[in-house]
Tab-separated table of C-alpha atoms in Angstrom:
chain	number	residue	atom	x	y	z
A	1	MET	CA	163.773	140.151	27.077
A	2	PRO	CA	166.651	141.505	25.010
A	3	GLY	CA	165.257	143.457	22.077
A	4	SER	CA	161.857	144.015	23.686
A	5	LYS	CA	160.235	147.407	23.406
A	6	VAL	CA	157.258	148.819	25.308
A	7	VAL	CA	155.113	150.349	22.566
A	8	GLN	CA	152.198	151.361	24.800
A	9	GLN	CA	151.532	151.673	28.492
A	10	PHE	CA	148.485	152.736	30.439
A	11	ARG	CA	148.144	153.191	34.190
A	12	ARG	CA	144.716	152.436	35.570
A	13	CYS	CA	143.715	153.008	39.190
A	14	ASP	CA	140.637	151.986	41.154
A	15	GLN	CA	139.937	154.317	44.064
A	16	GLY	CA	137.272	152.030	45.597
A	17	ALA	CA	137.313	150.306	48.978
A	18	ASN	CA	140.288	148.153	47.876
A	19	ALA	CA	142.245	150.844	46.039
A	20	PHE	CA	144.934	149.637	43.622
A	21	CYS	CA	146.706	150.631	40.444
A	22	ALA	CA	147.673	148.423	37.532
A	23	LEU	CA	150.028	149.072	34.666
A	24	ASP	CA	148.961	147.679	31.281
A	25	LEU	CA	151.709	147.261	28.684
A	26	VAL	CA	152.101	146.172	25.091
A	27	VAL	CA	155.568	144.773	24.428
A	28	THR	CA	156.970	143.883	21.003
A	29	ASN	CA	160.182	142.177	20.009
A	30	ARG	CA	161.318	141.979	16.376
A	31	ARG	CA	163.868	139.257	17.225
A	32	TYR	CA	161.048	136.724	17.565
A	33	ASN	CA	159.117	135.076	14.759
A	34	SER	CA	155.988	134.589	16.857
A	35	SER	CA	154.223	135.959	19.901
A	36	ASP	CA	153.961	132.422	21.312
A	37	LEU	CA	157.757	132.112	21.426
A	38	LEU	CA	158.076	135.544	23.028
A	39	ALA	CA	155.572	134.634	25.773
A	40	ARG	CA	157.276	131.272	26.334
A	41	ASP	CA	160.665	132.927	26.777
A	42	GLU	CA	159.109	135.496	29.121
A	43	SER	CA	157.982	132.603	31.332
A	44	HIS	CA	161.502	131.149	31.330
A	45	LEU	CA	163.036	134.523	32.207
A	46	LEU	CA	160.585	135.150	35.047
A	47	ARG	CA	161.215	131.709	36.544
A	48	LYS	CA	164.995	132.220	36.236
A	49	ARG	CA	164.635	135.488	38.184
A	50	GLY	CA	162.756	133.826	41.041
A	51	TRP	CA	159.172	134.579	40.088
A	52	SER	CA	156.681	131.762	40.691
A	53	LEU	CA	154.549	130.892	37.685
A	54	ALA	CA	150.777	130.798	38.113
A	55	ASP	CA	147.582	130.532	36.120
A	56	GLY	CA	146.298	133.675	34.449
A	57	ASP	CA	142.793	135.082	34.770
A	58	THR	CA	141.704	133.300	31.577
A	59	GLY	CA	142.800	130.081	29.914
A	60	LEU	CA	144.881	132.011	27.373
A	61	GLN	CA	146.834	134.011	29.946
A	62	SER	CA	149.867	133.137	32.027
A	63	ALA	CA	150.857	134.805	35.266
A	64	ALA	CA	153.774	135.064	37.649
A	65	ASN	CA	154.203	136.309	41.205
A	66	SER	CA	157.328	138.148	42.262
A	67	PRO	CA	159.459	136.818	45.089
A	68	GLY	CA	157.542	137.710	48.242
A	69	HIS	CA	154.338	138.004	46.153
A	70	LYS	CA	154.489	141.812	46.165
A	71	LEU	CA	153.758	142.010	42.414
A	72	ARG	CA	151.694	139.938	39.992
A	73	LEU	CA	152.305	139.936	36.254
A	74	THR	CA	149.659	138.609	33.886
A	75	TYR	CA	150.629	138.212	30.229
A	76	THR	CA	149.575	136.637	26.972
A	77	THR	CA	150.077	136.981	23.253
A	78	ALA	CA	148.547	139.922	21.411
A	79	SER	CA	146.112	137.611	19.629
A	80	GLY	CA	145.155	135.940	22.914
A	81	ASP	CA	144.266	139.240	24.540
A	82	LEU	CA	142.430	140.548	21.488
A	83	GLN	CA	140.365	137.360	21.343
A	84	GLN	CA	139.405	137.730	25.019
A	85	ILE	CA	138.576	141.426	24.524
A	86	VAL	CA	136.233	140.613	21.617
A	87	LEU	CA	134.538	137.850	23.629
A	88	GLY	CA	134.047	140.252	26.548
A	89	THR	CA	136.037	138.042	28.927
A	90	ILE	CA	138.494	140.833	29.767
A	91	ASP	CA	138.556	144.601	29.513
A	92	ARG	CA	141.560	146.606	28.371
A	93	PRO	CA	141.954	150.377	27.962
A	94	TRP	CA	141.451	151.562	24.391
A	95	PRO	CA	145.131	152.566	23.858
A	96	ILE	CA	146.196	149.022	24.796
A	97	THR	CA	143.642	147.393	22.487
A	98	TYR	CA	144.706	149.692	19.654
A	99	ALA	CA	148.421	148.925	20.187
A	100	LEU	CA	147.730	145.170	20.259
A	101	SER	CA	145.783	145.454	17.020
A	102	ASN	CA	148.563	147.477	15.378
A	103	ALA	CA	151.154	144.893	16.424
A	104	MET	CA	149.066	142.144	14.843
A	105	PHE	CA	148.733	144.052	11.570
A	106	ASP	CA	152.479	144.751	11.608
A	107	ARG	CA	153.073	140.999	12.129
A	108	ALA	CA	155.224	141.799	15.144
A	109	ALA	CA	155.751	139.359	17.994
A	110	ALA	CA	153.812	141.066	20.781
A	111	MET	CA	152.515	140.489	24.280
A	112	SER	CA	149.977	142.155	26.479
A	113	MET	CA	151.096	142.490	30.099
A	114	ARG	CA	149.412	143.715	33.272
A	115	LEU	CA	151.493	144.433	36.354
A	116	GLU	CA	149.685	144.958	39.642
A	117	VAL	CA	150.233	144.704	43.356
A	118	GLY	CA	150.143	141.066	44.432
A	119	ALA	CA	148.599	139.448	47.470
A	120	SER	CA	151.469	139.871	49.935
């Protein structure tokens, strides 16, 4: 989105039997008045670029699969992710949780995003 800024990123890899890496991001955008509007416009942009929208891992998350399903992006508002972290529904690296919390205190429109290899 124009005006968006990645304020934190964290790469996490699992070396198990089904090895994969995921990139967790916190994105803010001062042009927006709310995180809900930022996430909504992210959905519109992804669809416009050929990504297929999907359900997220929780009821508060949204997701999208890249053309060819090589990548999967899961995203939600900062408050949505923080709520799920507190409830124990999801796990995020500490730097991501901290950045989401800071964005909330700064009253910045912010999203949590996780990009990972899709089921191609």
